[in-house]
Each structure stands twice: as C-alpha cells, then as structure tokens.
C-alpha cells in the first residue's frame, strides 16, 4: 500500500481520469466541472447562512439564560431578606442548572464560530479558484488541440477537484456541528417552555418563586401601612402623609413550578 | 513539489524535504492500519506542522495539481479511513 498522502492525491487524479475517459470531448469535462463548481459555491453560501442562523439562535438563548440567571439571583437575595431561606435555596438551585447550561452553550458557540470562520475562508478561496478556473478553461478551449488537451485539462480539473474536496469536508463538518447545535437548541427551548429552566423573557416574569416573595412582602407592606395609620390617628388630623402603597394582590404563579 | 493540506491550502516544498515527510507519513499509515487514534492524531499534527514549517503557501488563485494531499488537523481516523476506502468525502466532478 502506498503512503497516505499519495493515496489521497491519487484519489483526486483517479476521479478526473475517469471523467475524462467518459467524455467524448475533454472540453465537456471542463464545462461540466465548472457547472459543478458554481453549484458548490451556491451550496456553500447556503450552508454558511445556515451556520450563521444557528449561531444567532445560540446567542439569543445565551442572552435569555443569562437574564434568567440574574433574575434568580435577585430572587434568592429577596427571599433571604424576607427570611425565606427555603425559597432562596430553590432559586439558587435553579440558577445552578441555568449556569451549567450557559457554560455548555458558550463552549458550543465558540466551536461553531470557529467552523463558521473556517468555512468563510474556504468559500472565499474557492471563489478565487473558480474564477481562475473559468479563465483557464476558456484559454484551454480556445487553443484546444486533441494532443495536449488531455494533460492540460486533467491538471486544471484535478486542481479544482482538490479545492472542491477541501470545501466539501469543511461543509460537512460545519453541517454536523450545526445539526448538533440545532438539536440542543430545540431541547433547550422545550426546557424553557416547560419551566424547568426559568425563562426570564416571559412577560413580567411572574413565576412561583416571585409569587411567594410577593405574598410575603405584601404581608410586610400591610403591617407597615397599619402601623403608619395608627401613628397618624394618634397624632391627630394633621397633613397626613400619603400611605405606602401595598402591592396589589396577585393571583398565584401563572406557570406551574416543575423543579 | 506541491503539497495540499485539505481545508487549508497548498504549499510548495523543496524535494529535499520529502524524506522527512515520508518518515512521518509511514508512521501515519501504521497508525491507520492499527486503528490507533491517539498515535494517528499526534503523527498527523507533526506531519502538518512539518509542511507548514518547510513549505511556502501558494497564492489563493493558483490552480495547480498537488503531488501529495494531506488530511486536515480535525479529521478523525475514521474519516480518513472513509476517505481512503471510498470517495464519499470528495464531491464528484
């Protein structure tokens, strides 16, 4: 068996050789190869758009999870301030789950970004090669003589075929990475929807922890208002300061807790 | 001599460096035959580093056939085996 690097090089030449053998006129191979290249450039552009969309989705989820994490930390502080250590513990355990998701997502985002950059560079290189190939193709066709055609065409097509092999592997890797991330992003969306991961983007973000905190602080507000009223009554009818506004009573958490 | 690193581009190397590349390439082949992933990864990295160190990159619009083609750094042993076994990883002409 020959060496690895020679065998891979031979594979490209072999493919070109077969294509040339099949063609009645080698110039057909040039045209056909050019069509394939244009197709590939289109595919790469679409692939890049997919990768970018995936990356943006991940970034959006990271933003949401970061907001959730901040909110849960605030709730833990608020719970501790009102003497509800049980609630604070619950909020912090949810925050730990969110933090772990953030760490995983950040790693995925970095690797997707790297694939995207690689693919962008590869596609720019491919575009330059395709332009060079078109020029060479027309030159070969214009000065075509059967005797020299086979060699010159074989060289030109093998060169571009290697380049297409390059971009083919880069595309495959980026697509694999994107699919993994899309599955992951879908799973995260479901977790957020179920409430297992707190989604801070919901309107007003009223969850079960917040509802309990509000109920606890309402009690405090009412007591404080009563104390102020009593103080005003015993002081006589002077210019009474406005009463502190207790929070309006609220319905229990709109979303079930699923911790 | 023109050497291509898949996914990266082509390099021109003087023929006198071929002995060094061949020695590493033999080790790479043994690793593939033995199915030794860690040896494969380490040897492939050494081989690519040698090409980058000893070679000069070809301009992006150059269109030249490569005498040698190397897998890129991220390719696994399984992917390289697939590449050698059939032409699945190379888009058809």
Short mmCIF file of C-alpha atoms in Angstrom, two decimals:
data_model
loop_
_atom_site.label_atom_id
_atom_site.label_comp_id
_atom_site.label_asym_id
_atom_site.label_seq_id
_atom_site.Cartn_x
_atom_site.Cartn_y
_atom_site.Cartn_z
CA UNK A 1 0.00 0.00 0.00
CA UNK A 2 1.36 3.43 -0.88
CA UNK A 3 1.56 6.23 1.64
CA UNK A 4 -1.48 8.08 2.96
CA UNK A 5 -0.68 11.42 1.34
CA UNK A 6 -0.02 9.87 -2.06
CA UNK A 7 -3.16 7.79 -1.93
CA UNK A 8 -5.37 10.80 -1.21
CA UNK A 9 -3.72 12.72 -4.07
CA UNK A 10 -4.25 9.71 -6.36
CA UNK A 11 -7.95 9.65 -5.48
CA UNK A 12 -8.44 13.10 -6.95
CA UNK A 13 -6.48 12.28 -10.09
CA UNK A 14 -8.33 9.00 -10.48
CA UNK A 15 -11.70 10.75 -10.41
CA UNK A 16 -10.59 13.26 -13.03
CA UNK A 17 -9.13 10.47 -15.17
CA UNK A 18 -12.45 8.60 -15.09
CA UNK A 19 -14.38 11.74 -16.03
CA UNK A 20 -12.02 12.38 -18.95
CA UNK A 21 -12.29 8.78 -20.15
CA UNK A 22 -16.07 9.03 -20.19
CA UNK A 23 -16.13 12.28 -22.13
CA UNK A 24 -16.17 12.18 -25.89
CA UNK A 25 -14.58 15.59 -25.96
CA UNK A 26 -12.39 16.60 -22.97
CA UNK A 27 -13.74 20.14 -23.23
CA UNK A 28 -17.05 18.78 -21.96
CA UNK A 29 -15.26 17.88 -18.72
CA UNK A 30 -14.13 21.48 -18.33
CA UNK A 31 -17.67 22.80 -18.78
CA UNK A 32 -19.20 20.13 -16.56
CA UNK A 33 -16.62 20.70 -13.85
CA UNK A 34 -17.28 24.45 -13.95
CA UNK A 35 -21.04 23.88 -13.58
CA UNK A 36 -20.34 21.68 -10.54
CA UNK A 37 -18.15 24.38 -9.05
CA UNK A 38 -20.86 27.02 -9.43
CA UNK A 39 -23.32 24.63 -7.75
CA UNK A 40 -20.89 24.11 -4.90
CA UNK A 41 -20.34 27.85 -4.43
CA UNK A 42 -24.13 28.24 -4.12
CA UNK A 43 -24.33 25.37 -1.63
CA UNK A 44 -21.53 26.84 0.45
CA UNK A 45 -23.31 30.21 0.60
CA UNK A 46 -26.50 28.49 1.76
CA UNK A 47 -24.52 26.39 4.23
CA UNK A 48 -22.87 29.48 5.65
CA UNK A 49 -26.25 31.13 6.07
CA UNK A 50 -27.47 28.05 8.00
CA UNK A 51 -24.44 28.09 10.26
CA UNK A 52 -24.89 31.82 10.93
CA UNK A 53 -28.59 31.30 11.75
CA UNK A 54 -27.68 28.53 14.18
CA UNK A 55 -25.07 30.70 15.84
CA UNK A 56 -27.52 33.58 16.25
CA UNK A 57 -30.06 31.27 17.82
CA UNK A 58 -27.48 30.04 20.32
CA UNK A 59 -26.53 33.64 21.11
CA UNK A 60 -30.19 34.52 21.70
CA UNK A 61 -30.58 31.58 24.08
CA UNK A 62 -27.42 32.60 25.90
CA UNK A 63 -28.86 36.09 26.40
CA UNK A 64 -32.11 34.63 27.72
CA UNK A 65 -30.37 32.23 30.08
CA UNK A 66 -28.10 34.99 31.38
CA UNK A 67 -31.16 37.12 32.16
CA UNK A 68 -32.73 34.14 33.93
CA UNK A 69 -29.60 33.62 35.98
CA UNK A 70 -29.52 37.27 37.09
CA UNK A 71 -33.20 37.21 37.94
CA UNK A 72 -32.94 34.02 40.01
CA UNK A 73 -30.01 35.50 41.94
CA UNK A 74 -32.05 38.63 42.70
CA UNK A 75 -34.94 36.45 43.87
CA UNK A 76 -32.61 34.48 46.15
CA UNK A 77 -31.44 37.73 47.77
CA UNK A 78 -35.01 38.97 48.11
CA UNK A 79 -36.08 35.65 49.67
CA UNK A 80 -33.24 35.77 52.18
CA UNK A 81 -34.14 39.35 53.07
CA UNK A 82 -37.69 38.24 53.91
CA UNK A 83 -36.44 35.27 55.94
CA UNK A 84 -37.47 32.64 53.35
CA UNK A 85 -34.33 30.53 53.20
CA UNK A 86 -36.26 27.66 51.57
CA UNK A 87 -37.20 29.91 48.65
CA UNK A 88 -33.67 31.28 48.40
CA UNK A 89 -32.35 27.71 48.21
CA UNK A 90 -34.84 26.83 45.45
CA UNK A 91 -33.91 29.93 43.42
CA UNK A 92 -30.19 29.19 43.77
CA UNK A 93 -30.58 25.55 42.73
CA UNK A 94 -32.44 26.65 39.61
CA UNK A 95 -29.74 29.20 38.96
CA UNK A 96 -27.09 26.45 39.14
CA UNK A 97 -28.94 24.48 36.44
CA UNK A 98 -29.12 27.60 34.27
CA UNK A 99 -25.42 28.35 34.82
CA UNK A 100 -24.44 24.87 33.71
CA UNK A 101 -26.50 25.29 30.53
CA UNK A 102 -24.80 28.64 29.90
CA UNK A 103 -21.33 27.07 30.22
CA UNK A 104 -22.20 24.28 27.78
CA UNK A 105 -23.75 26.68 25.30
CA UNK A 106 -20.76 29.01 25.41
CA UNK A 107 -18.41 26.14 24.52
CA UNK A 108 -20.70 25.11 21.64
CA UNK A 109 -20.91 28.69 20.46
CA UNK A 110 -17.11 29.03 20.33
CA UNK A 111 -16.73 25.84 18.30
CA UNK A 112 -19.50 26.85 15.89
CA UNK A 113 -17.88 30.26 15.46
CA UNK A 114 -14.60 28.51 14.55
CA UNK A 115 -16.34 26.32 11.94
CA UNK A 116 -18.07 29.38 10.52
CA UNK A 117 -14.78 31.26 10.16
CA UNK A 118 -13.11 28.25 8.52
CA UNK A 119 -15.96 27.86 6.10
CA UNK A 120 -15.96 31.57 5.27
CA UNK A 121 -12.24 31.46 4.44
CA UNK A 122 -12.62 28.24 2.46
CA UNK A 123 -15.50 29.66 0.45
CA UNK A 124 -13.53 32.83 -0.36
CA UNK A 125 -10.65 30.67 -1.53
CA UNK A 126 -12.99 28.52 -3.58
CA UNK A 127 -14.48 31.60 -5.25
CA UNK A 128 -10.98 32.75 -6.26
CA UNK A 129 -10.15 29.31 -7.63
CA UNK A 130 -13.41 29.13 -9.55
CA UNK A 131 -12.64 32.49 -11.17
CA UNK A 132 -9.14 31.28 -12.04
CA UNK A 133 -10.57 28.03 -13.41
CA UNK A 134 -13.03 29.87 -15.64
CA UNK A 135 -10.20 31.89 -17.20
CA UNK A 136 -8.04 28.80 -17.67
CA UNK A 137 -10.95 26.81 -19.06
CA UNK A 138 -11.64 29.38 -21.76
CA UNK A 139 -7.93 29.58 -22.62
CA UNK A 140 -7.65 25.80 -22.95
CA UNK A 141 -10.79 25.62 -25.07
CA UNK A 142 -9.67 28.44 -27.33
CA UNK A 143 -6.29 26.84 -28.03
CA UNK A 144 -7.63 23.31 -27.96
CA UNK A 145 -5.78 20.57 -29.79
CA UNK A 146 -6.52 16.96 -29.02
CA UNK A 147 -2.86 16.11 -28.43
CA UNK A 148 -2.30 18.42 -25.48
CA UNK A 149 -5.85 18.69 -24.20
CA UNK A 150 -5.87 15.61 -22.00
CA UNK A 151 -2.90 16.69 -19.89
CA UNK A 152 -3.82 20.36 -19.53
CA UNK A 153 -7.46 19.64 -18.80
CA UNK A 154 -6.55 16.91 -16.36
CA UNK A 155 -4.28 19.31 -14.44
CA UNK A 156 -6.83 22.11 -14.36
CA UNK A 157 -9.70 19.87 -13.32
CA UNK A 158 -7.63 17.98 -10.73
CA UNK A 159 -6.56 21.28 -9.17
CA UNK A 160 -10.13 22.45 -8.80
CA UNK A 161 -11.32 19.00 -7.75
CA UNK A 162 -8.91 19.09 -4.80
CA UNK A 163 -10.26 22.51 -3.91
CA UNK A 164 -13.80 21.14 -4.04
CA UNK A 165 -12.68 18.28 -1.80
CA UNK A 166 -11.43 20.89 0.66
CA UNK A 167 -14.66 22.77 0.75
CA UNK A 168 -16.65 19.53 0.80
CA UNK A 169 -15.04 18.39 4.05
CA UNK A 170 -15.33 21.87 5.60
CA UNK A 171 -19.03 21.99 4.69
CA UNK A 172 -19.65 18.51 6.09
CA UNK A 173 -18.07 19.41 9.42
CA UNK A 174 -19.93 22.70 9.73
CA UNK A 175 -23.22 20.96 8.90
CA UNK A 176 -22.62 18.24 11.50
CA UNK A 177 -21.84 20.88 14.12
CA UNK A 178 -24.91 22.89 13.15
CA UNK A 179 -27.21 19.87 13.37
CA UNK A 180 -25.91 19.01 16.85
CA UNK A 181 -26.49 22.58 17.96
CA UNK A 182 -29.97 22.74 16.48
CA UNK A 183 -30.96 19.60 18.37
CA UNK A 184 -29.53 21.10 21.52
CA UNK A 185 -31.24 24.45 20.95
CA UNK A 186 -34.57 22.66 20.39
CA UNK A 187 -34.14 20.74 23.63
CA UNK A 188 -33.38 23.98 25.49
CA UNK A 189 -36.46 25.65 24.03
CA UNK A 190 -38.56 22.75 25.36
CA UNK A 191 -36.95 23.03 28.78
CA UNK A 192 -37.68 26.74 28.88
CA UNK A 193 -41.24 26.21 27.70
CA UNK A 194 -41.84 23.61 30.42
CA UNK A 195 -40.50 25.98 33.07
CA UNK A 196 -37.74 23.54 34.05
CA UNK A 197 -35.35 26.30 33.09
CA UNK A 198 -36.55 29.71 34.09
CA UNK A 199 -37.26 31.83 31.05
CA UNK A 200 -36.77 35.43 32.02
CA UNK A 201 -38.16 36.62 28.72
CA UNK A 202 -41.76 35.85 29.67
CA UNK A 203 -43.86 39.00 30.19
CA UNK A 204 -43.36 40.34 33.71
CA UNK A 205 -41.57 37.08 34.54
CA UNK A 206 -44.04 36.12 37.26
CA UNK A 207 -43.07 32.66 38.43
CA UNK A 208 -43.86 30.64 41.52
CA UNK A 209 -40.86 31.96 43.45
CA UNK A 210 -41.83 35.54 42.63
CA UNK A 211 -45.45 34.89 43.63
CA UNK A 212 -44.38 33.62 47.04
CA UNK A 213 -41.96 36.50 47.51
CA UNK A 214 -44.71 38.98 46.60
CA UNK A 215 -47.13 37.32 49.02
CA UNK A 216 -44.53 37.55 51.78
CA UNK A 217 -43.73 41.20 51.09
CA UNK A 218 -47.46 42.09 50.84
CA UNK A 219 -47.86 40.98 54.45
CA UNK A 220 -44.98 43.27 55.39
CA UNK A 221 -46.49 46.18 53.42
CA UNK A 222 -49.92 45.78 55.10
CA UNK A 223 -48.34 45.68 58.53
CA UNK A 224 -46.31 48.77 57.71
CA UNK A 225 -49.38 50.63 56.40
CA UNK A 226 -51.37 49.72 59.54
CA UNK A 227 -48.56 50.97 61.74
CA UNK A 228 -48.42 54.25 59.81
CA UNK A 229 -52.24 54.66 60.02
CA UNK A 230 -52.18 54.08 63.78
CA UNK A 231 -49.37 56.61 64.16
CA UNK A 232 -51.33 59.19 62.12
CA UNK A 233 -54.55 58.65 64.12
CA UNK A 234 -52.79 59.07 67.44
CA UNK A 235 -51.04 62.23 66.14
CA UNK A 236 -54.37 63.88 65.25
CA UNK A 237 -55.72 65.25 61.94
CA UNK A 238 -52.65 66.98 60.56
CA UNK A 239 -51.40 66.88 56.97
CA UNK A 240 -51.20 63.13 56.81
CA UNK A 241 -48.52 61.83 54.53
CA UNK A 242 -49.63 59.53 51.78
CA UNK A 243 -49.91 55.91 52.69
CA UNK A 244 -47.30 53.50 51.46
CA UNK A 245 -48.74 51.58 48.59
CA UNK A 246 -49.03 47.90 49.29
CA UNK A 247 -48.66 45.76 46.23
CA UNK A 248 -51.97 44.70 44.70
CA UNK A 249 -52.94 41.16 45.48
CA UNK A 250 -51.89 38.87 42.70
CA UNK A 251 -53.01 35.51 41.51
CA UNK A 252 -50.71 32.62 42.33
CA UNK A 253 -47.88 32.00 39.84
CA UNK A 254 -49.17 31.78 36.34
CA UNK A 255 -46.88 28.89 35.49
CA UNK A 256 -46.60 25.65 37.42
CA UNK A 257 -43.30 25.02 39.12
CA UNK A 258 -41.56 21.97 37.75
CA UNK A 259 -38.38 21.78 39.68
CA UNK B 1 6.72 19.70 -5.12
CA UNK B 2 3.17 20.87 -4.30
CA UNK B 3 1.53 19.58 -1.11
CA UNK B 4 -2.08 20.29 -0.18
CA UNK B 5 -3.47 20.29 3.35
CA UNK B 6 -7.21 19.70 2.97
CA UNK B 7 -9.23 22.64 4.21
CA UNK B 8 -6.18 24.87 4.39
CA UNK B 9 -4.49 25.23 1.02
CA UNK B 10 -1.38 24.30 -0.94
CA UNK B 11 2.32 24.64 -0.11
CA UNK B 12 5.44 24.45 -2.28
CA UNK B 13 8.20 22.34 -0.77
CA UNK B 14 11.73 21.61 -1.96
CA UNK B 15 12.29 17.94 -2.88
CA UNK B 16 14.97 17.52 -0.20
CA UNK B 17 12.27 17.69 2.48
CA UNK B 18 10.47 14.67 1.07
CA UNK B 19 12.45 12.20 3.23
CA UNK B 20 11.21 13.88 6.44
CA UNK B 21 7.61 13.88 5.21
CA UNK B 22 7.81 10.26 4.10
CA UNK B 23 9.07 9.11 7.52
CA UNK B 24 6.09 10.78 9.23
CA UNK B 25 3.75 9.51 6.55
CA UNK B 26 4.86 5.91 7.19
CA UNK B 27 4.06 6.36 10.88
CA UNK B 28 0.67 7.78 9.93
CA UNK B 29 -0.07 4.79 7.72
CA UNK B 30 0.89 2.38 10.54
CA UNK B 31 -1.45 4.26 12.91
CA UNK B 32 -4.31 3.98 10.39
CA UNK B 33 -3.63 0.26 9.87
CA UNK B 34 -3.51 -0.33 13.63
CA UNK B 35 -6.59 1.83 14.25
CA UNK B 36 -4.60 3.79 16.84
CA UNK B 37 -6.48 7.10 17.15
CA UNK B 38 -4.09 8.89 19.53
CA UNK B 39 -0.97 7.94 17.54
CA UNK B 40 -2.80 8.95 14.35
CA UNK B 41 -3.73 12.38 15.74
CA UNK B 42 -0.21 13.08 17.08
CA UNK B 43 1.52 11.99 13.85
CA UNK B 44 -0.90 13.90 11.63
CA UNK B 45 -0.24 17.07 13.64
CA UNK B 46 3.53 16.55 13.32
CA UNK B 47 3.19 15.98 9.58
CA UNK B 48 1.09 19.12 9.05
CA UNK B 49 3.46 21.17 11.20
CA UNK B 50 6.39 19.97 9.05
CA UNK B 51 4.62 21.01 5.83
CA UNK B 52 3.82 24.46 7.25
CA UNK B 53 7.36 24.87 8.60
CA UNK B 54 9.20 23.74 5.48
CA UNK B 55 6.79 24.95 2.79
CA UNK B 56 5.69 28.23 1.24
CA UNK B 57 1.93 28.82 0.81
CA UNK B 58 0.67 29.06 -2.76
CA UNK B 59 -1.44 32.12 -3.67
CA UNK B 60 -5.19 31.64 -3.30
CA UNK B 61 -5.92 31.85 -7.03
CA UNK B 62 -3.21 29.36 -8.05
CA UNK B 63 -4.71 26.31 -9.72
CA UNK B 64 -2.13 23.55 -9.54
CA UNK B 65 -2.36 19.80 -9.08
CA UNK B 66 -0.86 18.58 -5.79
CA UNK B 67 1.62 15.75 -5.73
CA UNK B 68 0.69 14.97 -2.12
CA UNK B 69 -2.60 15.63 -0.29
CA UNK B 70 -2.90 15.53 3.49
CA UNK B 71 -6.00 15.31 5.67
CA UNK B 72 -6.65 18.37 7.79
CA UNK B 73 -5.97 18.54 11.50
CA UNK B 74 -9.57 17.98 12.57
CA UNK B 75 -10.13 14.79 10.59
CA UNK B 76 -10.54 11.66 12.68
CA UNK B 77 -9.03 8.28 11.88
CA UNK B 78 -12.50 7.07 10.86
CA UNK B 79 -12.94 9.98 8.45
CA UNK B 80 -9.54 9.39 6.87
CA UNK B 81 -10.29 5.67 6.54
CA UNK B 82 -13.58 6.54 4.83
CA UNK B 83 -11.76 8.94 2.53
CA UNK B 84 -9.26 6.24 1.55
CA UNK B 85 -11.87 3.49 1.34
CA UNK B 86 -14.25 5.25 -1.00
CA UNK B 87 -14.63 8.69 -2.44
CA UNK B 88 -17.51 9.68 -0.21
CA UNK B 89 -15.86 12.78 1.22
CA UNK B 90 -14.87 14.21 -2.11
CA UNK B 91 -17.62 15.87 -4.16
CA UNK B 92 -17.90 14.25 -7.59
CA UNK B 93 -16.80 16.08 -10.68
#
